[in-house]
Amino acid sequence: FLLILAAQELRGQAASSPFSSFGLGDFNGSALVNNYGMAGAGVSNPQAWYLNNLNPAMLVYNRLTVFQAGLLIEKTNLSTGDQTGKATNGNVNYLALGFPVKWNKRRTAINWSSAIGLMPYTNVSYRIKSQGIVPGTLTTTYLSEKSEGGFNQIYWSNGVRINKSLSVGLKGSYLFSSIISDFTNVIGLADQATRYQIALHEVLSVSGARFTPAVHYRLDSIGGRFFFNVGATYELAKRVNSTLFQKIERKNSSGTILQYDSLLNNGSRINFPGILNAGVSFGNSDKWAIAADYTLIKFDGNQAQVGADRFTVNAGTKITLGAEFTPDARSMTSVLKRITYRTGVSTEKSPYLVNGNTLKDAGVNFGFSLPVNRISSLDFAVRFGKRGDRALNGLVENYFKVYFGVTFNDQWFIKSRFD
């Protein structure tokens, strides 16, 4: 993995796509690497050795303190028919820590677990260059549009078991950070000694909270061996405080700013969508499980205001089907038998219309968790996918993503019994 990092040019963003120029950017989601192995499924599937970051109601299954961290490397091939491009990017994907606050071995008793974490909420990273002719002249104009950044979130999640089968949860997130954009125009004249760049520099920042209530229901001992789960979360739609700063810049050919003038520095609000996640899962204890999730992203109305731009929106949806299998999780003699293998498929429709048409994303995932010690693991997942349609959206992306994560389980906050 370190060799891969050393061999690739990694940028600060986990996303590198012209499609991230729409709206809030690419939604990151809340999945961890163990979920990505199942294409992101896990809203209803409880895990004892991993945090369930998708549904805070299932934190009650974590009896130990759990720390998880993840990295993402993404390689994308872009094509518009007559033009192609490539991009390779990587970033830290998440940091998360969960721990039991009140634990009781009796499943009929009330349990309470909590988790805190840091991860991207949306990602924006793209650069587009084009050229044209100034109307009414023969003068060539060169245009460049570049944006990077996105919105990050710090969150605090809590899950409480009400009885043997039912648990509820609540996640509170604080959104922060900025999207930084530069729109540059250069006019090229044959007899021009120095070419100056005229650029619009724009910074869109957010600062505000979002809340996600959650529920989980588990039915045990179906036929004496199997379990059935239902889970759901709803991220409440809300207008979040934002600030839009703009200035016009005059640069020389090397990009040095010679003059600038501030145009705007106003506070406003951004409409964030409501996001519903629902899922079911079925399995045999710690042997195997299959899970299916459905996601609905819905803005208020058919347009979304983001900074100085308005975007046409529709209902965004995602359907995920995943499975995992562990040969023998309790084996004392073979590490290979304790490896958990995962796979999954997903299909997604973006809430943003591109060229007036729906933007679709489909892919297949594979992954596994390699046990370290008895209860910790190294987690891996890959995804092969395709987004967009050349005829409908003007651009198609074929991408390959590699996820790497570490999971540490330990018993913290133990009272001393002997002096």
CSV table of C-alpha atoms in Angstrom, one decimal:
chain,number,residue,atom,x,y,z
A,1,PHE,CA,0.0,0.0,0.0
A,2,LEU,CA,2.9,2.4,0.8
A,3,LEU,CA,4.4,1.6,-2.6
A,4,ILE,CA,1.1,2.6,-4.3
A,5,LEU,CA,1.1,5.9,-2.4
A,6,ALA,CA,4.7,6.6,-3.4
A,7,ALA,CA,4.1,5.8,-7.1
A,8,GLN,CA,1.0,8.0,-7.6
A,9,GLU,CA,0.5,11.7,-7.6
A,10,LEU,CA,-2.0,12.3,-4.9
A,11,ARG,CA,-4.0,15.5,-4.5
A,12,GLY,CA,-5.9,16.8,-1.5
A,13,GLN,CA,-9.3,15.7,-2.7
A,14,ALA,CA,-10.9,12.3,-2.8
A,15,ALA,CA,-13.0,13.3,-5.8
A,16,SER,CA,-11.8,14.4,-9.3
A,17,SER,CA,-14.7,14.8,-11.6
A,18,PRO,CA,-16.3,17.5,-13.7
A,19,PHE,CA,-19.6,16.1,-12.4
A,20,SER,CA,-18.6,17.5,-8.9
A,21,SER,CA,-19.2,21.0,-10.3
A,22,PHE,CA,-22.9,20.5,-9.9
A,23,GLY,CA,-24.6,21.7,-6.7
A,24,LEU,CA,-23.0,20.8,-3.4
A,25,GLY,CA,-20.5,18.4,-5.2
A,26,ASP,CA,-20.3,14.6,-4.9
A,27,PHE,CA,-22.0,13.3,-1.7
A,28,ASN,CA,-19.5,11.3,0.3
A,29,GLY,CA,-21.9,9.2,2.4
A,30,SER,CA,-21.2,7.7,5.8
A,31,ALA,CA,-20.0,4.3,4.8
A,32,LEU,CA,-16.7,2.8,6.2
A,33,VAL,CA,-14.4,0.4,4.4
A,34,ASN,CA,-16.2,-2.7,5.7
A,35,ASN,CA,-19.4,-1.2,4.2
A,36,TYR,CA,-17.7,-0.3,0.9
A,37,GLY,CA,-16.8,-4.0,0.4
A,38,MET,CA,-20.6,-4.5,0.2
A,39,ALA,CA,-21.0,-1.5,-2.2
A,40,GLY,CA,-22.0,0.7,0.8
A,41,ALA,CA,-24.7,-1.5,2.3
A,42,GLY,CA,-25.2,-1.6,6.0
A,43,VAL,CA,-28.1,0.5,7.2
A,44,SER,CA,-29.7,-2.6,8.9
A,45,ASN,CA,-26.8,-5.0,9.2
A,46,PRO,CA,-25.3,-4.9,12.8
A,47,GLN,CA,-21.6,-5.4,13.4
A,48,ALA,CA,-20.0,-6.2,16.8
A,49,TRP,CA,-16.4,-5.5,15.6
A,50,TYR,CA,-17.0,-2.4,13.4
A,51,LEU,CA,-18.7,0.9,13.9
A,52,ASN,CA,-22.0,1.1,12.1
A,53,ASN,CA,-21.6,4.7,10.8
A,54,LEU,CA,-24.6,4.4,8.5
A,55,ASN,CA,-27.1,3.9,11.4
A,56,PRO,CA,-26.3,5.3,14.9
A,57,ALA,CA,-29.1,3.1,16.4
A,58,MET,CA,-26.8,0.1,15.9
A,59,LEU,CA,-23.9,1.4,17.9
A,60,VAL,CA,-25.4,-0.6,20.8
A,61,TYR,CA,-23.8,-3.7,19.3
A,62,ASN,CA,-20.3,-2.4,20.0
A,63,ARG,CA,-19.3,-3.7,23.5
A,64,LEU,CA,-15.7,-2.5,23.1
A,65,THR,CA,-14.1,0.8,22.2
A,66,VAL,CA,-13.6,0.9,18.4
A,67,PHE,CA,-11.3,3.1,16.4
A,68,GLN,CA,-11.5,3.2,12.6
A,69,ALA,CA,-9.6,5.1,10.0
A,70,GLY,CA,-9.8,4.9,6.2
A,71,LEU,CA,-8.0,6.1,3.1
A,72,LEU,CA,-9.3,6.3,-0.5
A,73,ILE,CA,-7.3,6.2,-3.8
A,74,GLU,CA,-9.3,6.9,-6.9
A,75,LYS,CA,-8.3,6.6,-10.6
A,76,THR,CA,-10.6,8.0,-13.2
A,77,ASN,CA,-10.7,7.9,-17.0
A,78,LEU,CA,-12.8,10.6,-18.7
A,79,SER,CA,-14.1,10.7,-22.2
A,80,THR,CA,-16.2,13.1,-24.2
A,81,GLY,CA,-15.9,11.2,-27.5
A,82,ASP,CA,-13.1,13.2,-29.1
A,83,GLN,CA,-11.2,14.0,-25.9
A,84,THR,CA,-10.0,12.0,-23.0
A,85,GLY,CA,-8.4,12.6,-19.7
A,86,LYS,CA,-7.1,10.8,-16.6
A,87,ALA,CA,-6.9,11.7,-12.9
A,88,THR,CA,-5.5,9.9,-9.8
A,89,ASN,CA,-6.3,11.3,-6.4
A,90,GLY,CA,-6.3,10.2,-2.8
A,91,ASN,CA,-7.2,11.4,0.7
A,92,VAL,CA,-8.0,10.4,4.2
A,93,ASN,CA,-11.6,9.3,4.1
A,94,TYR,CA,-12.6,9.2,7.7
A,95,LEU,CA,-11.6,9.0,11.4
A,96,ALA,CA,-14.1,7.5,13.8
A,97,LEU,CA,-14.1,6.4,17.5
A,98,GLY,CA,-17.0,4.6,19.2
A,99,PHE,CA,-17.3,3.4,22.8
A,100,PRO,CA,-20.1,2.0,25.2
A,101,VAL,CA,-21.4,4.5,27.7
A,102,LYS,CA,-23.7,2.2,29.5
A,103,TRP,CA,-23.4,-1.6,28.9
A,104,ASN,CA,-25.5,-4.4,30.3
A,105,LYS,CA,-25.1,-8.1,29.2
A,106,ARG,CA,-28.8,-8.6,29.4
A,107,ARG,CA,-30.3,-7.7,26.1
A,108,THR,CA,-33.5,-6.7,27.7
A,109,ALA,CA,-31.8,-3.9,29.6
A,110,ILE,CA,-31.1,-0.4,28.3
A,111,ASN,CA,-27.7,0.0,26.7
A,112,TRP,CA,-26.1,3.3,25.4
A,113,SER,CA,-23.2,3.7,23.0
A,114,SER,CA,-21.7,6.7,21.5
A,115,ALA,CA,-19.3,7.7,18.6
A,116,ILE,CA,-17.5,10.7,17.3
A,117,GLY,CA,-15.9,11.2,13.9
A,118,LEU,CA,-14.5,13.4,11.1
A,119,MET,CA,-15.2,12.8,7.4
A,120,PRO,CA,-16.1,14.7,4.2
A,121,TYR,CA,-19.7,15.5,3.6
A,122,THR,CA,-19.3,16.5,-0.1
A,123,ASN,CA,-16.2,16.6,-2.4
A,124,VAL,CA,-15.5,19.1,-5.2
A,125,SER,CA,-12.4,18.8,-7.5
A,126,TYR,CA,-12.3,19.6,-11.2
A,127,ARG,CA,-10.6,21.7,-13.8
A,128,ILE,CA,-12.0,22.5,-17.2
A,129,LYS,CA,-10.2,24.4,-20.0
A,130,SER,CA,-11.7,25.6,-23.3
A,131,GLN,CA,-11.2,28.2,-26.0
A,132,GLY,CA,-13.4,30.2,-28.3
A,133,ILE,CA,-13.7,33.4,-30.4
A,134,VAL,CA,-14.7,36.8,-29.0
A,135,PRO,CA,-18.0,37.6,-30.8
A,136,GLY,CA,-17.6,40.0,-33.7
A,137,THR,CA,-13.8,39.5,-33.8
A,138,LEU,CA,-11.1,37.0,-34.8
A,139,THR,CA,-9.6,37.2,-31.4
A,140,THR,CA,-9.1,33.9,-29.5
A,141,THR,CA,-10.2,33.7,-25.8
A,142,TYR,CA,-9.0,31.0,-23.4
A,143,LEU,CA,-11.2,30.0,-20.5
A,144,SER,CA,-10.4,28.0,-17.4
A,145,GLU,CA,-12.6,26.9,-14.6
A,146,LYS,CA,-11.1,25.3,-11.5
A,147,SER,CA,-12.7,24.3,-8.1
A,148,GLU,CA,-11.6,22.3,-5.2
A,149,GLY,CA,-12.6,21.7,-1.6
A,150,GLY,CA,-16.0,20.6,-0.3
A,151,PHE,CA,-17.9,20.5,3.0
A,152,ASN,CA,-16.6,18.5,5.9
A,153,GLN,CA,-18.4,17.3,9.0
A,154,ILE,CA,-17.6,16.6,12.6
A,155,TYR,CA,-20.3,14.4,14.1
A,156,TRP,CA,-21.5,12.9,17.4
A,157,SER,CA,-23.7,9.8,17.2
A,158,ASN,CA,-25.6,8.0,20.0
A,159,GLY,CA,-27.5,4.7,20.0
A,160,VAL,CA,-29.8,3.4,22.8
A,161,ARG,CA,-31.3,0.0,23.1
A,162,ILE,CA,-34.9,0.2,24.2
A,163,ASN,CA,-35.5,-3.6,24.5
A,164,LYS,CA,-34.3,-6.9,23.1
A,165,SER,CA,-35.3,-6.1,19.5
A,166,LEU,CA,-35.6,-2.3,19.2
A,167,SER,CA,-32.9,0.5,19.3
A,168,VAL,CA,-33.0,4.1,18.4
A,169,GLY,CA,-30.3,6.7,17.6
A,170,LEU,CA,-29.5,10.2,16.8
A,171,LYS,CA,-26.5,11.7,14.9
A,172,GLY,CA,-25.7,15.4,15.1
A,173,SER,CA,-23.2,16.8,12.5
A,174,TYR,CA,-21.5,20.2,12.3
A,175,LEU,CA,-20.7,21.2,8.7
A,176,PHE,CA,-17.8,23.5,7.9
A,177,SER,CA,-15.1,24.2,5.3
A,178,SER,CA,-15.3,25.8,1.8
A,179,ILE,CA,-15.5,25.4,-2.0
A,180,ILE,CA,-12.8,27.6,-3.6
A,181,SER,CA,-13.3,28.4,-7.3
A,182,ASP,CA,-11.4,30.4,-10.0
A,183,PHE,CA,-12.8,31.4,-13.3
A,184,THR,CA,-10.1,32.7,-15.6
A,185,ASN,CA,-10.2,34.4,-19.0
A,186,VAL,CA,-7.2,35.2,-21.2
A,187,ILE,CA,-7.5,37.0,-24.5
A,188,GLY,CA,-4.7,36.1,-27.0
A,189,LEU,CA,-3.6,38.7,-29.5
A,190,ALA,CA,-0.8,38.1,-32.0
A,191,ASP,CA,0.9,41.4,-31.3
A,192,GLN,CA,0.3,41.4,-27.5
A,193,ALA,CA,3.6,41.6,-25.6
A,194,THR,CA,2.2,40.3,-22.3
A,195,ARG,CA,-1.0,38.3,-21.8
A,196,TYR,CA,-2.9,39.2,-18.7
A,197,GLN,CA,-5.4,37.0,-17.0
A,198,ILE,CA,-8.7,38.2,-15.7
A,199,ALA,CA,-10.1,35.9,-13.0
A,200,LEU,CA,-13.1,35.7,-10.7
A,201,HIS,CA,-12.1,34.2,-7.4
A,202,GLU,CA,-15.0,32.8,-5.3
A,203,VAL,CA,-15.1,31.2,-1.9
A,204,LEU,CA,-18.3,29.5,-0.6
A,205,SER,CA,-18.2,28.6,3.1
A,206,VAL,CA,-20.7,26.9,5.3
A,207,SER,CA,-21.2,26.6,9.0
A,208,GLY,CA,-24.2,24.8,10.5
A,209,ALA,CA,-25.6,21.7,12.1
A,210,ARG,CA,-27.6,18.8,10.7
A,211,PHE,CA,-29.5,16.0,12.6
A,212,THR,CA,-30.2,12.4,11.7
A,213,PRO,CA,-32.7,10.3,13.8
A,214,ALA,CA,-32.4,6.5,13.3
A,215,VAL,CA,-34.1,3.3,14.2
A,216,HIS,CA,-33.3,-0.4,14.1
A,217,TYR,CA,-35.3,-3.6,14.7
A,218,ARG,CA,-33.8,-7.1,15.0
A,219,LEU,CA,-35.7,-10.4,15.0
A,220,ASP,CA,-33.6,-13.2,16.3
A,221,SER,CA,-33.8,-17.0,16.1
A,222,ILE,CA,-35.7,-17.4,12.9
A,223,GLY,CA,-35.6,-21.2,12.5
A,224,GLY,CA,-33.3,-21.3,15.5
A,225,ARG,CA,-30.2,-20.0,13.6
A,226,PHE,CA,-31.0,-16.9,11.5
A,227,PHE,CA,-31.7,-13.2,12.2
A,228,PHE,CA,-33.6,-10.5,10.3
A,229,ASN,CA,-33.0,-6.8,10.6
A,230,VAL,CA,-34.7,-3.6,9.5
A,231,GLY,CA,-33.1,-0.2,9.8
A,232,ALA,CA,-33.8,3.4,8.7
A,233,THR,CA,-32.3,6.9,9.1
A,234,TYR,CA,-33.5,10.3,7.9
A,235,GLU,CA,-31.1,13.2,7.6
A,236,LEU,CA,-33.4,16.2,8.1
A,237,ALA,CA,-33.6,18.8,5.3
A,238,LYS,CA,-32.3,22.2,6.5
A,239,ARG,CA,-31.0,25.6,5.4
A,240,VAL,CA,-27.4,25.9,6.5
A,241,ASN,CA,-25.7,29.3,7.0
A,242,SER,CA,-23.2,30.1,4.3
A,243,THR,CA,-20.9,33.0,3.2
A,244,LEU,CA,-20.1,33.9,-0.4
A,245,PHE,CA,-17.0,35.9,-1.1
A,246,GLN,CA,-16.1,37.1,-4.6
A,247,LYS,CA,-13.3,39.2,-6.0
A,248,ILE,CA,-12.0,40.1,-9.4
A,249,GLU,CA,-8.3,39.6,-10.0
A,250,ARG,CA,-5.8,40.8,-12.7
A,251,LYS,CA,-2.9,38.5,-13.1
A,252,ASN,CA,0.2,38.3,-15.3
A,253,SER,CA,1.0,35.3,-17.4
A,254,SER,CA,2.7,33.4,-14.5
A,255,GLY,CA,-0.4,33.8,-12.3
A,256,THR,CA,0.9,36.5,-10.0
A,257,ILE,CA,-2.0,38.8,-8.8
A,258,LEU,CA,-1.3,42.4,-9.9
A,259,GLN,CA,-4.6,44.0,-8.9
A,260,TYR,CA,-7.9,42.9,-7.3
A,261,ASP,CA,-11.2,44.3,-6.2
A,262,SER,CA,-13.7,42.7,-3.8
A,263,LEU,CA,-17.1,42.3,-5.3
A,264,LEU,CA,-19.2,40.5,-2.7
A,265,ASN,CA,-18.9,39.3,0.9
A,266,ASN,CA,-22.4,38.3,1.9
A,267,GLY,CA,-24.0,35.9,4.3
A,268,SER,CA,-26.7,33.6,2.9
A,269,ARG,CA,-28.1,30.1,3.4
A,270,ILE,CA,-27.8,26.9,1.4
A,271,ASN,CA,-30.7,24.4,1.2
A,272,PHE,CA,-29.4,20.9,2.0
A,273,PRO,CA,-31.6,18.0,1.0
A,274,GLY,CA,-33.4,15.5,3.2
A,275,ILE,CA,-31.8,12.1,2.9
A,276,LEU,CA,-33.7,8.9,3.7
A,277,ASN,CA,-31.8,5.6,4.1
A,278,ALA,CA,-33.7,2.3,4.6
A,279,GLY,CA,-32.5,-1.3,4.5
A,280,VAL,CA,-33.1,-4.9,5.4
A,281,SER,CA,-30.6,-7.7,6.1
A,282,PHE,CA,-30.8,-11.4,6.7
A,283,GLY,CA,-28.1,-13.8,7.9
A,284,ASN,CA,-26.7,-16.5,10.1
A,285,SER,CA,-25.0,-14.9,13.2
A,286,ASP,CA,-21.3,-14.2,12.4
A,287,LYS,CA,-21.2,-16.6,9.5
A,288,TRP,CA,-22.8,-14.8,6.6
A,289,ALA,CA,-25.2,-11.9,5.8
A,290,ILE,CA,-26.9,-10.3,2.9
A,291,ALA,CA,-28.2,-6.7,2.9
A,292,ALA,CA,-30.2,-4.4,0.7
A,293,ASP,CA,-30.4,-0.6,1.1
A,294,TYR,CA,-32.3,2.2,-0.5
A,295,THR,CA,-31.4,5.8,-0.4
A,296,LEU,CA,-33.6,8.8,-1.4
A,297,ILE,CA,-32.2,12.4,-1.7
A,298,LYS,CA,-34.9,15.0,-2.0
A,299,PHE,CA,-34.5,18.8,-2.2
A,300,ASP,CA,-37.3,21.2,-1.6
A,301,GLY,CA,-38.6,22.3,-5.1
A,302,ASN,CA,-37.0,21.6,-8.4
A,303,GLN,CA,-34.1,24.0,-8.1
A,304,ALA,CA,-31.2,24.3,-5.5
A,305,GLN,CA,-29.3,27.5,-4.8
A,306,VAL,CA,-25.6,27.0,-4.1
A,307,GLY,CA,-23.6,30.2,-3.9
A,308,ALA,CA,-24.3,32.4,-6.9
A,309,ASP,CA,-25.6,29.5,-9.0
A,310,ARG,CA,-28.9,27.7,-9.3
A,311,PHE,CA,-29.1,24.0,-10.3
A,312,THR,CA,-32.0,22.0,-11.6
A,313,VAL,CA,-32.6,19.1,-9.3
A,314,ASN,CA,-34.7,15.9,-9.1
A,315,ALA,CA,-35.1,13.1,-6.6
A,316,GLY,CA,-31.8,11.2,-6.3
A,317,THR,CA,-31.9,7.5,-5.6
A,318,LYS,CA,-29.5,4.7,-4.8
A,319,ILE,CA,-30.1,0.9,-4.6
A,320,THR,CA,-27.4,-1.3,-3.0
A,321,LEU,CA,-27.2,-5.1,-2.6
A,322,GLY,CA,-24.3,-6.6,-0.6
A,323,ALA,CA,-23.2,-9.8,1.0
A,324,GLU,CA,-20.4,-10.9,3.4
A,325,PHE,CA,-19.1,-14.4,4.4
A,326,THR,CA,-16.7,-15.6,7.1
A,327,PRO,CA,-15.7,-19.3,6.9
A,328,ASP,CA,-15.2,-19.6,10.7
A,329,ALA,CA,-15.0,-16.4,12.8
A,330,ARG,CA,-14.2,-18.4,16.0
A,331,SER,CA,-11.3,-20.5,14.5
A,332,MET,CA,-8.3,-20.7,16.9
A,333,THR,CA,-6.0,-22.3,14.4
A,334,SER,CA,-6.5,-20.6,11.0
A,335,VAL,CA,-6.3,-16.9,10.2
A,336,LEU,CA,-7.6,-17.6,6.7
A,337,LYS,CA,-10.9,-19.0,8.1
A,338,ARG,CA,-11.4,-15.8,10.0
A,339,ILE,CA,-11.1,-13.5,7.0
A,340,THR,CA,-14.4,-11.9,6.1
A,341,TYR,CA,-15.1,-11.7,2.3
A,342,ARG,CA,-17.5,-9.1,0.9
A,343,THR,CA,-19.1,-8.1,-2.4
A,344,GLY,CA,-21.9,-5.9,-3.6
A,345,VAL,CA,-23.4,-4.0,-6.5
A,346,SER,CA,-25.1,-0.6,-6.6
A,347,THR,CA,-26.9,1.7,-9.0
A,348,GLU,CA,-27.4,5.4,-8.4
A,349,LYS,CA,-29.2,8.4,-9.9
A,350,SER,CA,-27.8,11.8,-9.0
A,351,PRO,CA,-30.2,14.5,-7.8
A,352,TYR,CA,-28.6,17.0,-10.3
A,353,LEU,CA,-29.5,17.0,-13.9
A,354,VAL,CA,-26.5,17.1,-16.3
A,355,ASN,CA,-27.3,18.4,-19.8
A,356,GLY,CA,-31.0,18.2,-18.8
A,357,ASN,CA,-30.7,14.5,-18.2
A,358,THR,CA,-30.4,12.2,-15.2
A,359,LEU,CA,-26.8,11.3,-14.2
A,360,LYS,CA,-26.4,7.6,-13.5
A,361,ASP,CA,-23.7,5.7,-11.6
A,362,ALA,CA,-23.3,1.9,-11.4
A,363,GLY,CA,-20.6,-0.3,-10.1
A,364,VAL,CA,-19.5,-3.5,-8.4
A,365,ASN,CA,-17.4,-3.8,-5.2
A,366,PHE,CA,-15.2,-6.5,-3.6
A,367,GLY,CA,-13.5,-6.5,-0.2
A,368,PHE,CA,-12.2,-8.4,2.7
A,369,SER,CA,-11.1,-7.9,6.3
A,370,LEU,CA,-7.9,-9.5,7.5
A,371,PRO,CA,-7.9,-10.2,11.2
A,372,VAL,CA,-5.2,-8.8,13.4
A,373,ASN,CA,-4.8,-10.2,16.9
A,374,ARG,CA,-8.3,-11.6,17.7
A,375,ILE,CA,-10.6,-8.6,17.4
A,376,SER,CA,-9.0,-6.0,15.2
A,377,SER,CA,-8.5,-6.0,11.4
A,378,LEU,CA,-7.1,-4.5,8.3
A,379,ASP,CA,-9.9,-3.7,5.9
A,380,PHE,CA,-9.7,-3.5,2.1
A,381,ALA,CA,-12.2,-2.8,-0.7
A,382,VAL,CA,-12.2,-2.0,-4.4
A,383,ARG,CA,-14.9,-0.6,-6.7
A,384,PHE,CA,-15.2,-0.7,-10.5
A,385,GLY,CA,-17.8,1.7,-11.8
A,386,LYS,CA,-19.1,3.9,-14.6
A,387,ARG,CA,-20.8,7.2,-14.3
A,388,GLY,CA,-22.5,9.3,-16.9
A,389,ASP,CA,-23.5,8.7,-20.5
A,390,ARG,CA,-21.7,10.4,-23.4
A,391,ALA,CA,-24.9,10.8,-25.4
A,392,LEU,CA,-27.0,12.1,-22.6
A,393,ASN,CA,-24.6,13.9,-20.3
A,394,GLY,CA,-21.7,14.8,-22.7
A,395,LEU,CA,-19.2,12.9,-20.6
A,396,VAL,CA,-18.5,9.4,-19.3
A,397,GLU,CA,-16.3,8.4,-16.4
A,398,ASN,CA,-14.8,4.9,-15.9
A,399,TYR,CA,-13.3,4.8,-12.4
A,400,PHE,CA,-11.5,2.5,-10.1
A,401,LYS,CA,-11.4,3.1,-6.3
A,402,VAL,CA,-9.3,1.5,-3.6
A,403,TYR,CA,-10.3,1.7,0.0
A,404,PHE,CA,-7.9,0.9,2.9
A,405,GLY,CA,-8.9,1.0,6.5
A,406,VAL,CA,-7.8,-0.1,10.0
A,407,THR,CA,-10.0,-1.2,12.8
A,408,PHE,CA,-8.9,-1.4,16.5
A,409,ASN,CA,-11.1,-3.0,19.1
A,410,ASP,CA,-10.0,-2.7,22.8
A,411,GLN,CA,-11.5,-2.5,26.3
A,412,TRP,CA,-11.1,1.0,27.6
A,413,PHE,CA,-12.1,2.7,30.9
A,414,ILE,CA,-11.5,-0.4,33.0
A,415,LYS,CA,-11.7,0.2,36.8
A,416,SER,CA,-8.7,-1.1,38.7
A,417,ARG,CA,-9.5,-4.2,40.8
A,418,PHE,CA,-6.1,-4.7,42.4
A,419,ASP,CA,-3.6,-2.3,43.7
